[in-house]
XYZ file of C-alpha atoms in Angstrom:
460
model
C 163.080 187.007 42.903
C 165.545 184.357 43.844
C 165.281 180.916 42.274
C 166.929 177.606 43.064
C 169.041 175.994 40.370
C 168.547 172.390 39.070
C 170.900 169.654 40.306
C 173.162 167.569 38.080
C 176.036 167.489 40.578
C 176.009 163.833 41.644
C 177.412 162.445 44.861
C 178.607 158.946 44.056
C 179.498 156.160 46.481
C 181.957 154.360 44.209
C 185.357 152.650 44.220
C 188.430 154.472 42.993
C 187.551 153.940 39.329
C 183.742 153.902 39.172
C 182.182 152.910 35.869
C 185.310 151.295 34.408
C 184.666 148.637 31.742
C 187.758 146.885 30.318
C 185.905 145.342 27.362
C 186.784 147.210 24.152
C 184.762 146.664 20.968
C 187.389 148.029 18.592
C 190.902 146.599 18.822
C 192.341 149.681 17.134
C 191.169 151.835 20.024
C 193.352 149.813 22.380
C 196.430 150.753 20.412
C 195.779 154.522 20.223
C 195.170 156.282 23.559
C 191.911 158.229 23.609
C 193.514 160.959 25.679
C 197.070 162.105 26.439
C 198.830 164.846 28.421
C 196.421 164.570 31.349
C 197.160 167.094 34.069
C 195.452 169.010 36.878
C 196.246 172.369 38.484
C 194.773 174.580 41.181
C 193.465 177.980 40.087
C 195.844 180.808 40.966
C 193.067 183.241 42.031
C 190.310 181.080 43.495
C 192.307 178.371 45.197
C 189.334 176.023 45.610
C 188.959 175.529 41.838
C 190.821 172.708 40.093
C 191.342 172.742 36.327
C 191.794 169.367 34.605
C 193.065 169.321 31.011
C 194.045 166.747 28.442
C 194.491 166.260 24.700
C 191.863 164.106 23.035
C 193.149 162.052 20.117
C 189.723 161.253 18.699
C 186.189 162.563 19.159
C 184.332 160.812 21.977
C 180.679 160.374 22.776
C 181.178 161.800 26.215
C 183.749 162.420 28.896
C 183.429 163.496 32.498
C 185.624 163.869 35.544
C 184.834 162.351 38.894
C 186.726 163.412 41.994
C 186.829 162.698 45.692
C 187.860 164.872 48.635
C 187.565 162.213 51.334
C 189.978 159.587 50.100
C 187.535 157.802 47.814
C 184.595 157.355 50.181
C 182.318 159.540 48.085
C 182.662 160.994 44.607
C 181.448 164.094 42.835
C 181.074 164.327 39.074
C 181.227 167.003 36.387
C 178.554 167.031 33.660
C 179.248 164.477 30.901
C 179.852 166.079 27.494
C 180.893 165.062 24.010
C 184.294 166.378 22.897
C 186.002 166.811 19.548
C 189.588 165.925 18.856
C 191.989 168.401 20.443
C 192.536 170.062 23.809
C 189.891 169.701 26.535
C 189.666 171.639 29.798
C 187.243 170.928 32.666
C 186.899 172.864 35.925
C 186.037 170.994 39.120
C 183.683 172.758 41.533
C 182.554 172.201 45.096
C 185.982 171.432 46.579
C 186.936 172.900 49.982
C 190.171 174.767 50.574
C 193.352 173.020 51.727
C 192.084 169.591 50.665
C 193.616 166.628 48.796
C 191.694 165.633 45.665
C 191.571 162.278 43.852
C 190.708 162.715 40.168
C 189.712 160.350 37.324
C 188.740 161.143 33.746
C 186.087 158.861 32.229
C 185.927 158.618 28.429
C 183.417 156.744 26.270
C 183.968 155.813 22.614
C 181.192 153.682 21.070
C 180.724 150.944 23.703
C 184.219 151.266 25.141
C 184.857 152.975 28.454
C 188.228 154.041 29.765
C 189.228 155.546 33.076
C 192.346 157.692 33.293
C 193.484 158.643 36.796
C 195.411 161.839 37.435
C 198.624 160.484 38.916
C 199.997 163.733 40.317
C 199.122 164.946 43.814
C 196.474 167.666 43.819
C 195.692 169.794 46.868
C 193.625 172.977 46.881
C 195.107 176.131 48.389
C 194.408 177.803 51.697
C 191.804 180.535 52.045
C 193.214 184.054 51.729
C 193.583 185.967 54.988
C 191.491 187.218 56.705
C 188.747 184.942 55.302
C 187.982 181.952 57.514
C 185.434 179.153 57.542
C 182.335 179.058 59.735
C 181.724 176.504 62.436
C 179.210 173.756 61.686
C 177.019 173.837 64.779
C 174.249 171.532 63.516
C 174.896 169.084 60.669
C 172.078 168.543 58.177
C 169.325 166.540 59.869
C 166.670 164.319 58.301
C 164.250 166.478 56.338
C 166.736 169.267 55.654
C 166.707 170.879 52.224
C 168.623 168.981 49.561
C 170.592 171.859 48.036
C 174.266 171.118 48.555
C 175.515 174.712 48.806
C 174.635 178.192 49.985
C 175.746 181.477 48.424
C 176.087 184.418 50.815
C 178.307 187.323 51.822
C 180.325 187.696 55.008
C 182.081 190.705 56.514
C 185.208 189.188 58.054
C 186.283 192.425 59.743
C 186.001 192.967 63.505
C 182.967 195.278 63.368
C 179.821 195.404 61.179
C 180.142 197.111 57.791
C 183.861 197.667 58.329
C 184.946 195.104 55.758
C 186.553 193.404 54.063
C 183.533 191.667 52.532
C 183.663 188.346 50.737
C 181.062 186.638 48.597
C 181.352 182.925 49.371
C 179.762 179.572 48.600
C 179.751 177.070 51.470
C 178.785 173.424 51.342
C 176.522 171.652 53.809
C 179.537 170.737 55.915
C 180.323 174.412 56.434
C 183.357 174.370 54.143
C 184.006 177.275 51.770
C 184.197 175.997 48.177
C 184.311 179.367 46.359
C 185.077 182.973 47.281
C 185.493 186.431 45.802
C 186.687 189.450 47.748
C 184.730 192.668 47.232
C 187.118 195.333 46.004
C 188.388 197.795 48.599
C 186.288 198.354 51.702
C 182.997 198.396 49.847
C 179.923 196.594 51.131
C 177.889 193.729 49.717
C 174.957 192.142 51.542
C 172.755 191.088 48.598
C 174.643 188.503 46.493
C 172.395 186.387 44.304
C 172.286 184.279 41.150
C 171.454 186.111 37.945
C 167.965 185.524 36.561
C 169.369 183.458 33.686
C 171.348 181.282 36.110
C 174.710 181.990 34.486
C 176.429 184.381 36.919
C 176.820 185.427 40.512
C 175.840 189.082 40.915
C 176.517 191.336 43.882
C 176.653 194.993 44.767
C 179.803 196.823 45.849
C 178.596 199.979 47.580
C 180.147 202.688 49.707
C 176.983 203.810 51.500
C 178.242 202.761 54.929
C 181.958 203.023 54.237
C 184.522 205.654 53.317
C 185.795 203.765 50.294
C 186.264 206.290 47.444
C 185.573 203.813 44.631
C 182.454 204.229 42.522
C 179.647 201.854 43.562
C 178.935 199.085 41.093
C 177.115 195.849 40.396
C 179.456 192.946 39.651
C 178.498 189.948 37.488
C 180.962 187.069 37.575
C 181.243 183.418 36.666
C 182.842 181.099 39.204
C 185.996 180.707 37.118
C 186.296 184.541 36.862
C 186.612 184.324 33.067
C 183.477 186.413 32.482
C 183.335 189.418 34.813
C 181.326 192.588 34.207
C 181.478 195.620 36.513
C 178.548 198.024 36.075
C 179.338 201.418 37.583
C 176.308 203.012 39.269
C 177.469 206.220 40.998
C 174.374 206.642 43.218
C 173.817 202.971 44.010
C 172.597 202.812 47.581
C 172.197 199.710 49.686
C 169.960 197.303 47.749
C 169.036 196.243 44.229
C 167.345 193.455 42.294
C 167.513 192.071 38.761
C 164.480 191.994 36.479
C 163.700 189.108 34.082
C 165.315 190.918 31.128
C 168.567 191.450 33.057
C 167.957 195.133 33.785
C 168.228 196.433 37.352
C 166.159 198.275 39.915
C 167.902 199.855 42.878
C 167.639 202.460 45.592
C 169.461 205.579 44.482
C 171.075 207.264 47.475
C 172.349 210.794 46.916
C 174.002 212.684 49.767
C 170.609 213.658 51.223
C 168.790 210.470 52.363
C 165.356 212.078 52.032
C 165.946 212.375 48.275
C 166.254 208.612 47.755
C 164.474 207.201 44.731
C 163.683 203.830 43.222
C 165.385 203.708 39.842
C 165.437 201.412 36.835
C 168.667 200.887 34.887
C 168.224 199.402 31.414
C 170.746 197.126 29.732
C 172.106 200.022 27.678
C 172.673 202.128 30.813
C 169.562 204.291 30.419
C 168.114 205.202 33.806
C 164.750 206.518 34.927
C 163.163 207.293 38.280
C 160.266 204.960 39.091
C 159.314 206.443 42.450
C 160.434 209.300 44.689
C 160.460 208.767 48.427
C 160.563 212.505 49.135
C 157.425 213.111 47.066
C 155.598 210.250 48.734
C 156.706 211.237 52.253
C 155.526 214.828 51.751
C 152.140 213.892 53.227
C 153.739 212.865 56.528
C 154.468 215.618 59.028
C 156.791 215.749 60.748
C 158.987 213.465 58.698
C 161.013 211.030 60.800
C 164.781 211.358 60.574
C 166.224 209.241 57.733
C 162.672 208.083 56.965
C 163.524 207.084 53.399
C 166.549 204.923 54.197
C 165.922 201.443 52.825
C 167.558 198.079 53.389
C 165.686 195.991 50.798
C 164.589 196.395 47.191
C 162.971 193.126 46.071
C 161.238 192.446 42.756
C 157.902 190.576 42.773
C 157.539 189.049 39.285
C 153.904 187.969 39.642
C 152.788 191.537 40.317
C 155.537 193.555 38.567
C 156.107 195.448 41.791
C 159.023 196.032 44.137
C 159.165 195.854 47.917
C 160.860 198.869 49.503
C 161.763 198.370 53.173
C 162.198 201.582 55.218
C 163.688 200.412 58.492
C 163.784 203.833 60.194
C 159.982 204.076 59.982
C 159.359 200.316 60.357
C 157.355 200.350 57.128
C 157.384 198.285 53.932
C 155.956 199.581 50.667
C 154.945 197.668 47.543
C 155.587 199.935 44.546
C 154.226 199.348 41.047
C 156.956 199.341 38.405
C 154.342 200.259 35.790
C 152.840 203.335 37.457
C 155.167 204.232 40.326
C 152.203 204.123 42.692
C 152.328 202.565 46.154
C 150.065 199.512 45.873
C 150.400 198.340 49.479
C 151.758 199.751 52.731
C 152.644 197.572 55.708
C 154.053 198.633 59.059
C 153.840 201.629 61.379
C 153.417 204.747 59.236
C 149.843 206.109 59.116
C 147.853 204.430 56.356
C 149.512 201.025 56.822
C 147.411 197.879 56.721
C 146.102 196.387 59.935
C 147.972 193.406 61.367
C 146.287 190.504 63.134
C 147.078 190.256 65.953
C 147.929 193.903 66.535
C 151.055 192.868 68.452
C 152.590 191.328 65.282
C 154.232 194.575 64.234
C 157.397 195.502 62.350
C 160.339 197.196 64.039
C 163.562 197.889 62.133
C 162.590 195.070 59.756
C 164.837 193.594 57.097
C 164.425 191.568 53.908
C 160.664 191.388 53.460
C 159.853 188.861 50.734
C 156.865 187.046 49.271
C 156.865 183.240 49.397
C 155.700 180.905 46.641
C 152.404 180.651 48.536
C 151.933 184.432 48.458
C 152.628 185.015 52.145
C 154.896 187.768 53.471
C 158.047 186.781 55.366
C 160.056 189.370 57.274
C 162.827 189.529 59.868
C 161.968 192.081 62.525
C 162.975 193.349 65.916
C 160.344 193.385 68.633
C 159.096 196.881 69.418
C 160.168 198.192 72.834
C 162.059 194.959 73.552
C 165.812 195.529 73.000
C 167.741 192.464 71.907
C 164.637 190.499 70.892
C 163.980 189.394 67.332
C 161.249 187.543 65.472
C 160.812 186.101 61.997
C 157.165 186.548 61.033
C 155.016 185.162 58.237
C 151.754 186.868 57.262
C 148.826 185.979 55.068
C 148.338 188.935 52.694
C 144.617 189.687 52.342
C 144.327 192.382 49.675
C 140.537 192.342 49.787
C 140.506 193.917 53.253
C 144.056 195.372 53.312
C 145.194 193.293 56.269
C 148.137 191.119 57.292
C 147.351 188.082 59.452
C 150.255 186.373 61.187
C 150.356 182.653 60.386
C 153.812 181.655 61.648
C 156.539 183.101 63.834
C 159.956 181.971 64.984
C 162.343 183.295 67.594
C 160.697 182.942 70.971
C 163.139 181.332 73.357
C 165.955 181.444 70.781
C 169.207 182.860 72.092
C 170.243 184.584 68.875
C 169.921 188.173 67.746
C 170.861 190.319 64.728
C 171.472 193.936 65.631
C 171.837 194.594 61.890
C 170.375 192.758 58.908
C 168.676 189.366 59.312
C 166.323 187.498 56.978
C 163.867 184.634 56.574
C 163.243 182.694 53.341
C 160.845 179.826 52.748
C 162.476 176.769 51.186
C 160.856 174.272 48.838
C 160.653 171.608 51.554
C 158.624 173.906 53.818
C 161.498 174.818 56.125
C 162.727 178.393 56.559
C 166.264 179.641 55.986
C 167.017 182.060 58.831
C 169.899 184.540 58.688
C 171.044 186.444 61.755
C 173.023 189.198 60.043
C 175.374 190.692 62.636
C 174.645 187.659 64.813
C 176.797 185.630 62.412
C 174.593 182.523 62.143
C 172.669 180.910 59.301
C 170.231 178.090 60.019
C 167.464 176.014 58.506
C 164.416 175.746 60.750
C 161.544 173.281 60.338
C 157.914 174.482 60.467
C 157.806 173.369 64.097
C 160.934 175.337 65.015
C 163.523 172.537 65.006
C 166.971 173.624 63.825
C 167.852 171.247 60.986
C 171.188 172.812 60.031
C 173.338 175.684 61.301
C 176.659 177.353 60.532
C 178.157 180.350 62.300
C 180.825 182.992 61.835
C 180.943 184.328 65.423
C 180.705 188.120 65.681
C 180.706 188.586 61.907
C 178.092 190.158 59.628
C 176.281 187.878 57.166
C 174.395 189.053 54.100
C 171.641 187.497 52.030
C 171.830 183.717 51.483
C 170.749 181.708 48.426
C 170.632 177.882 48.347
C 172.328 176.329 45.301
C 171.937 172.825 43.965
C 174.235 172.959 40.930
C 177.380 175.047 40.552
C 178.297 174.119 36.971
C 175.881 176.488 35.171
C 177.863 179.296 36.846
C 181.012 178.581 34.821
C 181.914 180.717 31.819
C 181.496 177.749 29.455
C 180.092 174.201 29.823
C-alpha cells in the first residue's frame, strides 16, 4: 500500500564551493556570465521552502543548487538538470524552520564549471502557531533505516481529535522541514504518498469533530502549486488509493451500522463494494458500533482491502472483485485461530501486510488497561490460522489510548507509532530503540518514511 521513494537527495561533506573548477575551455564563456540576477527567497506559505531563481544567458548541460544549514559542514543538493536560455527557478527542500541557509548554484557548460554563491542572507521562517517540533529522544543509531525523512500527521491541540491537525515532514534530527495545516478542525490520521509518487494525499474528515465543512481527500505537491480537493460527503475515517489513482474508503452515514466500503473512480463514480450491516446480520446481538472502522488498507497482491473494526476487535479481508470476506481475524465468531491463543486483538489499529506476507497490527491487551503490544503473525491460509512470530511492547513504558501502528521497514526494523502517546520510534528485531521522536501528549497519525522529497514538487 505504502511504498518508499528512491533517493537522489545527496548529503555532501564539501567545502563552501564544492565541485568548482576554474579551468574554462572556451575563452568567450569567461566574458559572458552563464547566469545573472541570482536571488533566493523564502516561500510565503510554507516557510521552510526556499526558492532560488536566476536568468540563464545560454543553455547549459546541467545546473544544480547545493545548500547547507549547518554553516558549511554538510551540504544537500537538488537534482542536476539541463536548462535552456531564460529564467530558471529551483525549490530547495529538506530545510528546517528558523534556520540560516548557505546557497551555491553550480553550472556546467561543455567542460567548464562555475559556482555562483547567493550573496544575500537567507533564513527560513518560524513554524506557524500552534505547530511545534518534536523532541529527539534517541538519535539515529547504527543500523537505523536510511530514509532521511518521515511524513506523518500530528494533532497539536490539547486533547485527541480536537485539532488543529497538521501534515508534516520531519527529518531524522526531529526538525520539521514541511507542513500543511488541515482546513478547519477536520481530522487527518492517514497521510501518505500517492501511488505515482508525485503528491502527498491526506483525508480531511469531520467524523470525530463538529467542523461543518464537507469531508474531502486532498492531493498536494510540496510547493502547493498543484492542489486538488476531492469532496466526499460521506467519507468516514480511513481510505486508501488504488494503483490507478481511484480511492476506496469507509463511507460513514449518520448511522454507524450502515457503514460501507466504497470505491470512488477517477471521474467521481461511486459504488458500494461491501456492506457491513448486511455482513453483520448473522451476528446476534450486534455489538454497539460494531461496524466502526479505523483502517482501510489496500493489498495489491490479492486485490483485497483490510477493514479493521476496533469495537469488535476484528479485522476483515474483503475482496474488491466480489465483495466477499476472504479472511476474518480477531474475536467475532468465525475468526481464525491464533497461536498462541493469548495473542489476541483488542481495539486494534492499522493492520497491514508486510513484504514477507506477515500480518502486523498494533493492539491493546485484553483485560489489561494501559497495556499495548505490536504483534506480527504468520498468515497460514491453508488452515485459516494466525501464528505469532514477533511481538514488541513488554516492559515498554509507552501507551496509545487511541491509534497506534507498526510497519516493517526494508532493513528489518519496525516503525512503531504510539498515536495519542505522541511518540514515533524505530525498533530493531531484538527490541532496541534505534530512533525516537516525541510530541508529548499529542496525537500522531500514520507515518511514512521518505528518502527523496523532490519528486513531490509540482515540476522537476
